[in-house]
XYZ file of C-alpha atoms in Angstrom:
353
model
C 80.415 77.487 133.328
C 83.051 80.494 133.062
C 80.897 83.776 131.968
C 82.274 84.908 129.661
C 81.761 88.428 127.324
C 82.687 88.776 123.645
C 81.366 91.834 121.349
C 83.361 94.264 119.426
C 82.504 97.139 116.622
C 83.735 97.366 112.851
C 86.515 100.303 112.700
C 85.278 102.162 109.940
C 84.894 105.585 111.639
C 84.442 107.493 114.665
C 81.709 105.446 117.113
C 79.030 107.868 117.644
C 75.987 107.846 119.891
C 74.252 104.721 118.321
C 77.109 102.564 119.442
C 77.038 103.859 122.985
C 72.992 103.675 123.935
C 72.926 100.659 121.225
C 75.758 98.357 123.138
C 78.926 100.477 124.454
C 76.898 101.787 127.745
C 75.919 98.261 128.447
C 79.576 96.718 128.096
C 80.642 98.987 130.831
C 77.754 98.182 133.293
C 78.497 94.840 132.303
C 82.641 95.319 133.079
C 81.523 96.750 136.143
C 78.771 94.669 137.558
C 81.474 92.051 138.533
C 79.158 89.256 137.061
C 81.943 87.999 134.870
C 84.880 85.950 134.657
C 86.124 87.305 131.189
C 85.418 90.159 128.749
C 86.538 90.425 125.162
C 86.276 93.856 123.009
C 87.151 92.859 119.450
C 87.924 95.750 116.892
C 86.446 93.932 113.969
C 89.573 94.914 111.494
C 88.618 91.830 109.207
C 85.077 91.977 108.831
C 85.394 95.475 108.116
C 87.956 94.818 105.350
C 85.232 92.738 103.952
C 83.454 95.986 102.154
C 86.815 97.736 102.067
C 88.952 95.273 100.743
C 90.188 98.312 98.207
C 90.584 100.937 101.091
C 92.784 99.256 104.052
C 93.850 102.623 105.415
C 90.530 103.687 106.125
C 90.120 100.552 108.275
C 94.106 100.709 109.660
C 93.375 104.431 110.307
C 90.181 103.515 112.418
C 91.790 101.307 114.540
C 92.769 103.515 117.273
C 90.061 105.652 116.744
C 87.704 102.775 117.970
C 90.284 102.102 120.670
C 90.400 106.004 121.979
C 86.587 105.913 121.814
C 86.168 102.523 123.695
C 88.553 103.960 126.607
C 86.242 107.069 126.729
C 83.631 105.317 127.375
C 84.682 103.688 130.477
C 86.163 99.991 128.982
C 88.992 99.301 131.259
C 92.127 97.452 130.384
C 92.467 96.105 133.408
C 88.521 94.419 133.521
C 88.450 93.782 129.330
C 90.813 91.886 126.844
C 90.820 94.747 123.928
C 92.289 93.249 120.457
C 92.239 93.514 117.047
C 90.328 90.415 115.225
C 93.577 89.957 112.008
C 96.163 89.528 114.876
C 94.202 86.047 115.880
C 94.678 84.204 112.631
C 92.977 81.064 114.683
C 89.578 83.359 114.128
C 89.949 82.501 110.116
C 90.779 78.942 110.488
C 87.424 78.109 112.809
C 85.576 80.683 110.088
C 86.531 78.040 107.492
C 85.359 74.959 109.438
C 82.423 76.358 109.805
C 81.412 77.158 106.767
C 80.973 73.767 105.938
C 78.129 73.718 108.373
C 75.971 76.416 106.685
C 74.350 76.126 103.251
C 74.047 79.285 101.222
C 70.396 80.105 101.096
C 70.630 80.175 104.723
C 72.987 82.763 104.875
C 70.814 84.709 102.198
C 67.999 84.864 104.931
C 69.825 86.452 107.516
C 68.202 89.656 107.807
C 70.803 91.467 108.815
C 73.069 90.135 105.362
C 70.102 90.968 103.254
C 69.664 94.485 104.659
C 73.335 95.354 104.937
C 73.802 94.030 101.594
C 70.802 96.502 100.112
C 72.043 99.470 102.041
C 75.558 98.822 100.247
C 74.172 98.325 96.703
C 75.836 95.213 96.494
C 73.131 93.037 94.700
C 74.207 92.605 91.770
C 78.287 92.030 93.171
C 78.754 90.006 96.396
C 82.231 90.258 97.643
C 82.404 86.597 99.233
C 84.082 87.799 102.530
C 81.062 90.471 102.793
C 78.078 87.074 102.515
C 79.909 84.948 104.819
C 80.293 87.349 107.869
C 77.641 85.934 109.564
C 79.887 82.772 109.505
C 83.253 84.766 111.041
C 81.236 86.291 113.433
C 80.629 83.123 114.828
C 84.170 82.111 114.939
C 84.727 85.145 116.949
C 82.303 84.797 119.376
C 82.772 80.873 120.053
C 86.425 80.844 119.712
C 86.206 82.954 123.208
C 83.721 80.709 124.341
C 81.377 83.749 124.894
C 78.063 83.030 126.880
C 76.717 86.510 126.447
C 77.220 88.926 123.861
C 75.689 92.444 124.229
C 74.940 94.042 121.228
C 72.123 95.951 119.254
C 68.788 94.420 118.409
C 69.756 94.673 114.762
C 72.763 91.771 115.593
C 70.092 89.436 116.645
C 69.895 87.199 113.316
C 73.719 87.302 113.592
C 73.424 85.737 117.127
C 70.899 83.380 116.015
C 73.089 81.966 112.607
C 75.781 81.687 115.571
C 73.434 79.421 118.065
C 72.687 77.104 114.697
C 76.483 76.704 114.298
C 76.873 75.618 117.607
C 74.472 72.925 117.565
C 75.609 72.071 114.048
C 78.678 71.307 115.276
C 77.976 69.933 118.312
C 75.675 67.226 116.820
C 78.042 66.216 114.398
C 81.327 66.349 116.185
C 80.433 66.503 120.224
C 79.596 69.128 122.635
C 82.788 71.221 121.815
C 81.438 74.992 121.501
C 79.473 77.161 124.212
C 76.203 78.370 123.353
C 75.917 81.748 123.266
C 72.998 84.186 124.342
C 71.965 88.033 123.025
C 72.104 91.029 125.802
C 70.150 93.721 124.819
C 70.256 97.125 125.924
C 66.893 97.401 128.368
C 65.671 101.065 127.299
C 63.485 100.061 124.233
C 64.756 103.293 122.886
C 68.120 102.551 123.129
C 67.642 99.238 120.751
C 67.679 101.176 117.473
C 68.818 105.009 117.602
C 67.629 106.571 114.476
C 69.682 109.201 112.789
C 69.279 112.828 112.909
C 66.979 112.982 109.758
C 64.978 110.133 111.364
C 66.233 107.609 109.067
C 65.868 104.160 110.979
C 69.420 103.689 111.397
C 72.296 106.155 112.519
C 75.184 105.113 109.831
C 78.600 107.088 109.189
C 77.685 106.579 105.278
C 74.521 108.352 105.950
C 75.974 111.285 107.314
C 73.200 111.219 110.518
C 75.343 110.734 113.286
C 76.144 112.528 116.395
C 79.818 110.842 117.119
C 81.133 110.492 121.137
C 84.075 112.291 120.168
C 81.798 115.791 118.613
C 82.591 118.966 119.856
C 80.136 120.800 121.830
C 79.204 123.445 119.033
C 78.605 120.411 116.476
C 76.714 118.580 118.776
C 74.038 122.112 119.389
C 73.799 122.369 115.568
C 73.077 118.676 114.953
C 70.661 118.519 117.655
C 68.784 121.522 116.380
C 68.339 120.102 113.205
C 67.039 116.774 114.547
C 63.664 115.508 112.303
C 60.768 116.072 114.741
C 56.943 116.150 113.663
C 56.603 117.586 110.398
C 52.940 118.566 110.847
C 53.958 120.747 114.367
C 54.073 123.528 112.398
C 52.833 126.387 115.018
C 53.807 126.212 119.100
C 50.442 125.447 119.627
C 49.578 122.939 117.110
C 49.037 118.885 118.683
C 52.372 117.227 118.350
C 53.194 113.748 117.523
C 55.901 111.381 119.712
C 56.049 108.364 117.839
C 58.322 108.920 115.457
C 59.858 112.499 116.596
C 63.182 111.384 116.495
C 63.827 114.483 119.725
C 62.407 112.511 121.765
C 63.269 109.118 120.770
C 66.772 111.049 121.778
C 65.293 111.725 125.454
C 63.920 108.572 126.093
C 67.616 106.894 125.319
C 69.461 109.721 127.377
C 67.633 111.969 129.729
C 67.877 111.277 133.323
C 65.329 112.709 136.020
C 68.229 115.054 137.432
C 68.352 116.841 134.012
C 64.757 118.461 134.695
C 65.985 120.078 137.910
C 69.104 121.487 135.967
C 68.194 122.524 132.910
C 64.394 122.567 132.524
C 62.781 122.902 135.923
C 59.084 124.024 134.318
C 58.855 120.040 134.252
C 59.616 117.480 136.686
C 59.322 114.184 134.107
C 59.610 113.388 130.782
C 56.341 112.086 130.645
C 54.608 115.637 131.421
C 57.474 117.384 128.921
C 55.694 114.361 126.595
C 52.247 115.117 127.560
C 52.238 119.088 127.020
C 53.719 118.523 123.509
C 51.315 115.811 122.798
C 48.584 118.260 123.458
C 50.204 121.566 121.950
C 51.853 124.761 123.225
C 54.969 123.279 123.202
C 57.757 124.475 120.443
C 60.367 122.234 119.059
C 62.830 125.016 119.564
C 62.449 124.699 123.495
C 62.697 120.948 123.400
C 65.752 120.789 120.662
C 67.840 122.794 123.082
C 66.239 120.816 126.235
C 67.884 118.057 124.557
C 71.202 119.705 123.625
C 71.829 120.384 127.059
C 71.081 116.603 128.114
C 73.594 115.704 125.310
C 76.575 117.543 126.033
C 76.103 116.682 129.693
C 76.369 112.666 129.087
C 78.747 113.262 126.434
C 81.396 115.991 128.207
C 83.278 113.104 130.216
C 83.479 110.733 127.547
C 85.187 113.788 125.492
C 87.423 114.869 128.241
C 88.384 110.922 128.711
C 89.517 110.575 125.120
C 91.322 114.023 124.994
C 93.054 112.581 128.222
C 94.022 108.986 126.076
C 94.806 110.821 122.858
C 97.854 112.371 124.415
C 99.017 108.657 125.678
C 98.550 106.680 121.841
C 101.797 104.397 122.724
C 100.247 103.453 125.866
C 96.853 102.372 123.800
C 99.255 100.953 121.061
C 100.539 98.540 123.947
C 97.018 97.674 125.646
C 95.887 96.725 122.111
C 99.010 94.625 121.362
C 98.647 92.855 124.694
C 95.019 92.148 124.477
C 95.529 90.306 120.722
C 98.365 88.564 122.355
C 96.008 87.418 125.025
C 93.149 86.657 123.103
C 95.265 84.585 120.341
C 96.425 82.286 123.101
C 92.629 81.623 124.337
C 91.738 81.711 120.751
C 94.140 78.933 119.992
C 93.219 76.378 122.779
C 89.518 76.751 121.043
C 90.956 75.651 118.001
C 92.864 72.746 119.282
C 89.698 71.522 120.835
C 87.496 71.876 117.335
C 90.505 69.830 115.492
C 90.087 67.544 118.348
C 86.361 66.920 117.845
C 86.734 66.829 114.229
C 89.591 64.306 114.322
C 92.184 66.695 112.691
C 94.555 67.609 115.129
C 97.258 64.885 112.780
C 100.339 65.495 114.569
C 99.201 65.560 118.538
C 100.213 62.482 119.938
C 100.730 60.488 116.367
C 97.072 60.574 116.303
C 97.430 60.264 112.055
C 98.691 56.503 113.324
C 96.009 55.826 115.324
């Protein structure tokens, strides 16, 4: 069986460091591993419209922003097919067929859907398109016969729902769809990076993000304003590591070589944590170290992005060609699905048979 990756993001704004450590970094690693036959990276504009239907310009204007972030992080159009979801209409038709295999109560139980509905205050009036996006996501994954979905921890319920749809379809219509698996980041700190305010979810709408394209001074301001241990008032006070956003970010981004470069008083992150825990280490010193780490990590991404910003027609061509290639692959899967369901009426006069 071919090894295929499908993953993507909603174009509702520039991508942030939570996206990077949660999935983007892993996508680049997998892309360059040589272990995969095909890699599809989707800009999920149709899915973004499910809660932005009255503001399509917001989605439209961010498609190029997301594409720039992808290329800046190291996704290579020679190795990965980057495409726009709505330019592959077969995905909509697959979603329609899959809707008949899922109950309303099952979608209501999906933890990701429940959390997103609450966050957007949709409890009283949920758009049907938004409610059904786990089914749409299953169409996206199965259309490309993805075997692997690199994603953050919050997407686990979505992939589980996709697997259920695959099993149901195959049991009813015969073996047709490919069963995917999710690949999570190895580093537990990257599973769900908190916002700079310490809230569990980093979100554009909450304004608690550090964007991949952020300027150095803005990164510094955000790092220096980060939530730490509220009881660590004086330098000599023992500090709490658990739930301390600064240390969570260091867990996610710090490399051993950064100590020699930026904080030679310490040889490792464990040593730094131990000193903070017993007292005698101030928040400002730790934040300054984190700022240096973040600047070192994000500078190459920002520089590549600036290079691609000067080549927007090339980015446009990458998206256009990628969408064309993606549609051809999805069309073949849709043909197989229609054949399995015996609704390919006009292929080989099947309606007469």
